[in-house]
Amino acid sequence: MMCRTLVAAMLAFVSFAAMAAASYGTADEARAMLEKAVAAVKADQEKALEAFNAPDGGFRDRDLYVFCANASDGIETAHPTNKGDDLTKIKDVNGYAFGQAIMDTAVEGEIKEVDYMWPRPGSDTPEKKKTYVTRVNDQVCAVGYYP
């Protein structure tokens, strides 16, 4: 009887862990979303930025979303909540200016990473976040995920 209870408890834990993992985007999914965003910007930048900003534009999945900023001044042109903000001024809980790091790291034709501490959507507790970044045309675009 005790063995069955232990097995049931283990199965419940594994199921819970799998459910939690499925509710967050992965590194591969974040990278694929950024690659899709780059193609969209190259095809029609204005239309792409509209899609990135639209809740149902095809560029949001669980905790993954595309955000972009003007490469010239850091003003965010696409973000679920921060459109119009200066990305270069944003710092994490440790004072790390990750917004400036994103701008400095982005290179046309390459996808690079910037790491920082940031709360998941719906939380106030900062966690390690990795963000894929690139430059496309006059935009710096990114998609972050929580490893």
PDB file of C-alpha atoms in Angstrom:
ATOM      1  CA  MET A   1       0.000   0.000   0.000  1.00  0.00           C
ATOM      2  CA  MET A   2       2.783   2.433   0.896  1.00  0.00           C
ATOM      3  CA  CYS A   3       4.539   1.651  -2.375  1.00  0.00           C
ATOM      4  CA  ARG A   4       1.391   2.516  -4.379  1.00  0.00           C
ATOM      5  CA  THR A   5       1.026   5.790  -2.488  1.00  0.00           C
ATOM      6  CA  LEU A   6       4.649   6.653  -3.207  1.00  0.00           C
ATOM      7  CA  VAL A   7       4.239   5.841  -6.915  1.00  0.00           C
ATOM      8  CA  ALA A   8       1.055   7.940  -7.078  1.00  0.00           C
ATOM      9  CA  ALA A   9       2.823  10.864  -5.408  1.00  0.00           C
ATOM     10  CA  MET A  10       5.754  10.596  -7.826  1.00  0.00           C
ATOM     11  CA  LEU A  11       3.423  10.505 -10.828  1.00  0.00           C
ATOM     12  CA  ALA A  12       1.559  13.552  -9.546  1.00  0.00           C
ATOM     13  CA  PHE A  13       4.843  15.455  -9.136  1.00  0.00           C
ATOM     14  CA  VAL A  14       6.042  14.512 -12.634  1.00  0.00           C
ATOM     15  CA  SER A  15       2.666  15.547 -14.106  1.00  0.00           C
ATOM     16  CA  PHE A  16       2.800  18.887 -12.264  1.00  0.00           C
ATOM     17  CA  ALA A  17       6.370  19.523 -13.456  1.00  0.00           C
ATOM     18  CA  ALA A  18       5.401  18.714 -17.058  1.00  0.00           C
ATOM     19  CA  MET A  19       2.370  21.029 -16.865  1.00  0.00           C
ATOM     20  CA  ALA A  20       4.484  23.869 -15.461  1.00  0.00           C
ATOM     21  CA  ALA A  21       7.098  23.417 -18.196  1.00  0.00           C
ATOM     22  CA  ALA A  22       4.406  23.451 -20.899  1.00  0.00           C
ATOM     23  CA  SER A  23       3.087  26.793 -19.647  1.00  0.00           C
ATOM     24  CA  TYR A  24       6.393  28.534 -20.463  1.00  0.00           C
ATOM     25  CA  GLY A  25       8.235  28.958 -23.735  1.00  0.00           C
ATOM     26  CA  THR A  26      11.519  27.176 -24.398  1.00  0.00           C
ATOM     27  CA  ALA A  27      14.821  28.420 -25.797  1.00  0.00           C
ATOM     28  CA  ASP A  28      14.080  26.757 -29.138  1.00  0.00           C
ATOM     29  CA  GLU A  29      10.611  28.324 -29.300  1.00  0.00           C
ATOM     30  CA  ALA A  30      12.009  31.777 -28.434  1.00  0.00           C
ATOM     31  CA  ARG A  31      14.666  31.524 -31.137  1.00  0.00           C
ATOM     32  CA  ALA A  32      12.119  30.317 -33.700  1.00  0.00           C
ATOM     33  CA  MET A  33       9.814  33.237 -32.831  1.00  0.00           C
ATOM     34  CA  LEU A  34      12.666  35.710 -33.314  1.00  0.00           C
ATOM     35  CA  GLU A  35      13.570  34.140 -36.660  1.00  0.00           C
ATOM     36  CA  LYS A  36       9.908  34.418 -37.721  1.00  0.00           C
ATOM     37  CA  ALA A  37       9.911  38.067 -36.571  1.00  0.00           C
ATOM     38  CA  VAL A  38      13.041  38.850 -38.609  1.00  0.00           C
ATOM     39  CA  ALA A  39      11.407  37.411 -41.733  1.00  0.00           C
ATOM     40  CA  ALA A  40       8.268  39.481 -41.053  1.00  0.00           C
ATOM     41  CA  VAL A  41      10.263  42.718 -40.627  1.00  0.00           C
ATOM     42  CA  LYS A  42      12.194  42.051 -43.846  1.00  0.00           C
ATOM     43  CA  ALA A  43       8.936  41.400 -45.734  1.00  0.00           C
ATOM     44  CA  ASP A  44       7.010  44.462 -44.445  1.00  0.00           C
ATOM     45  CA  GLN A  45       8.363  46.305 -41.401  1.00  0.00           C
ATOM     46  CA  GLU A  46       5.268  48.414 -40.697  1.00  0.00           C
ATOM     47  CA  LYS A  47       2.943  45.417 -40.876  1.00  0.00           C
ATOM     48  CA  ALA A  48       5.335  43.340 -38.742  1.00  0.00           C
ATOM     49  CA  LEU A  49       5.499  45.934 -35.958  1.00  0.00           C
ATOM     50  CA  GLU A  50       1.689  46.119 -35.945  1.00  0.00           C
ATOM     51  CA  ALA A  51       1.534  42.324 -35.608  1.00  0.00           C
ATOM     52  CA  PHE A  52       4.111  42.312 -32.775  1.00  0.00           C
ATOM     53  CA  ASN A  53       2.007  44.854 -30.858  1.00  0.00           C
ATOM     54  CA  ALA A  54      -1.324  43.087 -31.437  1.00  0.00           C
ATOM     55  CA  PRO A  55      -2.315  40.534 -28.780  1.00  0.00           C
ATOM     56  CA  ASP A  56      -3.570  38.260 -31.555  1.00  0.00           C
ATOM     57  CA  GLY A  57      -0.896  39.141 -34.146  1.00  0.00           C
ATOM     58  CA  GLY A  58       0.769  35.733 -34.078  1.00  0.00           C
ATOM     59  CA  PHE A  59       3.851  36.779 -32.131  1.00  0.00           C
ATOM     60  CA  ARG A  60       2.826  35.943 -28.560  1.00  0.00           C
ATOM     61  CA  ASP A  61       2.896  32.474 -27.043  1.00  0.00           C
ATOM     62  CA  ARG A  62       2.552  31.950 -23.288  1.00  0.00           C
ATOM     63  CA  ASP A  63       5.426  34.023 -21.818  1.00  0.00           C
ATOM     64  CA  LEU A  64       7.135  34.567 -25.192  1.00  0.00           C
ATOM     65  CA  TYR A  65       6.689  37.746 -27.205  1.00  0.00           C
ATOM     66  CA  VAL A  66       8.638  39.868 -29.675  1.00  0.00           C
ATOM     67  CA  PHE A  67       9.835  43.302 -28.711  1.00  0.00           C
ATOM     68  CA  CYS A  68      11.694  45.791 -30.881  1.00  0.00           C
ATOM     69  CA  ALA A  69      13.295  49.217 -30.579  1.00  0.00           C
ATOM     70  CA  ASN A  70      14.652  51.781 -32.998  1.00  0.00           C
ATOM     71  CA  ALA A  71      18.353  51.049 -33.458  1.00  0.00           C
ATOM     72  CA  SER A  72      19.039  54.805 -33.536  1.00  0.00           C
ATOM     73  CA  ASP A  73      17.504  55.864 -30.219  1.00  0.00           C
ATOM     74  CA  GLY A  74      16.294  52.778 -28.296  1.00  0.00           C
ATOM     75  CA  ILE A  75      12.619  53.791 -28.304  1.00  0.00           C
ATOM     76  CA  GLU A  76      10.517  50.628 -28.230  1.00  0.00           C
ATOM     77  CA  THR A  77       8.412  50.227 -31.343  1.00  0.00           C
ATOM     78  CA  ALA A  78       6.886  46.908 -30.275  1.00  0.00           C
ATOM     79  CA  HIS A  79       6.212  45.525 -26.792  1.00  0.00           C
ATOM     80  CA  PRO A  80       3.110  44.196 -24.994  1.00  0.00           C
ATOM     81  CA  THR A  81       3.328  46.896 -22.291  1.00  0.00           C
ATOM     82  CA  ASN A  82       6.326  49.193 -22.902  1.00  0.00           C
ATOM     83  CA  LYS A  83       5.848  50.509 -26.443  1.00  0.00           C
ATOM     84  CA  GLY A  84       7.273  54.045 -26.577  1.00  0.00           C
ATOM     85  CA  ASP A  85       9.650  53.530 -23.628  1.00  0.00           C
ATOM     86  CA  ASP A  86      13.413  53.968 -23.949  1.00  0.00           C
ATOM     87  CA  LEU A  87      14.893  50.463 -23.869  1.00  0.00           C
ATOM     88  CA  THR A  88      18.351  51.820 -23.039  1.00  0.00           C
ATOM     89  CA  LYS A  89      17.101  53.079 -19.656  1.00  0.00           C
ATOM     90  CA  ILE A  90      15.724  49.730 -18.425  1.00  0.00           C
ATOM     91  CA  LYS A  91      17.725  47.958 -15.701  1.00  0.00           C
ATOM     92  CA  ASP A  92      17.191  44.732 -13.814  1.00  0.00           C
ATOM     93  CA  VAL A  93      16.891  44.331 -10.033  1.00  0.00           C
ATOM     94  CA  ASN A  94      20.709  44.275  -9.748  1.00  0.00           C
ATOM     95  CA  GLY A  95      21.087  47.560 -11.632  1.00  0.00           C
ATOM     96  CA  TYR A  96      22.329  45.869 -14.797  1.00  0.00           C
ATOM     97  CA  ALA A  97      21.415  48.015 -17.812  1.00  0.00           C
ATOM     98  CA  PHE A  98      20.250  45.069 -19.889  1.00  0.00           C
ATOM     99  CA  GLY A  99      18.291  47.309 -22.267  1.00  0.00           C
ATOM    100  CA  GLN A 100      21.514  49.035 -23.284  1.00  0.00           C
ATOM    101  CA  ALA A 101      23.210  45.623 -23.478  1.00  0.00           C
ATOM    102  CA  ILE A 102      20.487  44.428 -25.869  1.00  0.00           C
ATOM    103  CA  MET A 103      21.060  47.483 -28.072  1.00  0.00           C
ATOM    104  CA  ASP A 104      24.865  47.040 -27.984  1.00  0.00           C
ATOM    105  CA  THR A 105      24.743  43.281 -28.630  1.00  0.00           C
ATOM    106  CA  ALA A 106      22.359  43.271 -31.610  1.00  0.00           C
ATOM    107  CA  VAL A 107      24.060  42.643 -34.956  1.00  0.00           C
ATOM    108  CA  GLU A 108      22.392  42.351 -38.357  1.00  0.00           C
ATOM    109  CA  GLY A 109      22.297  38.737 -39.538  1.00  0.00           C
ATOM    110  CA  GLU A 110      23.280  37.240 -36.153  1.00  0.00           C
ATOM    111  CA  ILE A 111      21.270  36.099 -33.149  1.00  0.00           C
ATOM    112  CA  LYS A 112      23.037  36.681 -29.839  1.00  0.00           C
ATOM    113  CA  GLU A 113      22.012  36.386 -26.163  1.00  0.00           C
ATOM    114  CA  VAL A 114      21.725  38.804 -23.254  1.00  0.00           C
ATOM    115  CA  ASP A 115      21.112  37.463 -19.718  1.00  0.00           C
ATOM    116  CA  TYR A 116      19.528  39.400 -16.848  1.00  0.00           C
ATOM    117  CA  MET A 117      17.099  39.082 -13.939  1.00  0.00           C
ATOM    118  CA  TRP A 118      13.437  39.846 -14.676  1.00  0.00           C
ATOM    119  CA  PRO A 119      10.069  38.688 -13.285  1.00  0.00           C
ATOM    120  CA  ARG A 120       7.912  36.358 -15.348  1.00  0.00           C
ATOM    121  CA  PRO A 121       4.654  37.897 -16.553  1.00  0.00           C
ATOM    122  CA  GLY A 122       2.245  37.985 -13.614  1.00  0.00           C
ATOM    123  CA  SER A 123       5.015  37.783 -10.980  1.00  0.00           C
ATOM    124  CA  ASP A 124       7.079  40.289  -9.001  1.00  0.00           C
ATOM    125  CA  THR A 125       9.950  37.887  -8.274  1.00  0.00           C
ATOM    126  CA  PRO A 126      12.952  38.356 -10.590  1.00  0.00           C
ATOM    127  CA  GLU A 127      14.319  35.200 -12.236  1.00  0.00           C
ATOM    128  CA  LYS A 128      17.136  34.577 -14.680  1.00  0.00           C
ATOM    129  CA  LYS A 129      15.986  35.504 -18.177  1.00  0.00           C
ATOM    130  CA  LYS A 130      17.802  34.931 -21.449  1.00  0.00           C
ATOM    131  CA  THR A 131      16.923  37.063 -24.439  1.00  0.00           C
ATOM    132  CA  TYR A 132      17.810  36.398 -28.049  1.00  0.00           C
ATOM    133  CA  VAL A 133      18.593  39.642 -29.876  1.00  0.00           C
ATOM    134  CA  THR A 134      19.337  40.718 -33.431  1.00  0.00           C
ATOM    135  CA  ARG A 135      19.196  43.762 -35.642  1.00  0.00           C
ATOM    136  CA  VAL A 136      17.014  43.846 -38.732  1.00  0.00           C
ATOM    137  CA  ASN A 137      16.842  46.980 -40.866  1.00  0.00           C
ATOM    138  CA  ASP A 138      16.629  49.910 -38.427  1.00  0.00           C
ATOM    139  CA  GLN A 139      15.177  47.755 -35.622  1.00  0.00           C
ATOM    140  CA  VAL A 140      16.692  45.826 -32.741  1.00  0.00           C
ATOM    141  CA  CYS A 141      14.333  42.904 -32.072  1.00  0.00           C
ATOM    142  CA  ALA A 142      14.338  40.320 -29.321  1.00  0.00           C
ATOM    143  CA  VAL A 143      12.494  37.422 -27.705  1.00  0.00           C
ATOM    144  CA  GLY A 144      13.275  36.339 -24.152  1.00  0.00           C
ATOM    145  CA  TYR A 145      12.661  33.120 -22.239  1.00  0.00           C
ATOM    146  CA  TYR A 146      13.238  31.762 -18.740  1.00  0.00           C
ATOM    147  CA  PRO A 147      15.674  28.810 -18.653  1.00  0.00           C
TER     148      PRO A 147
END
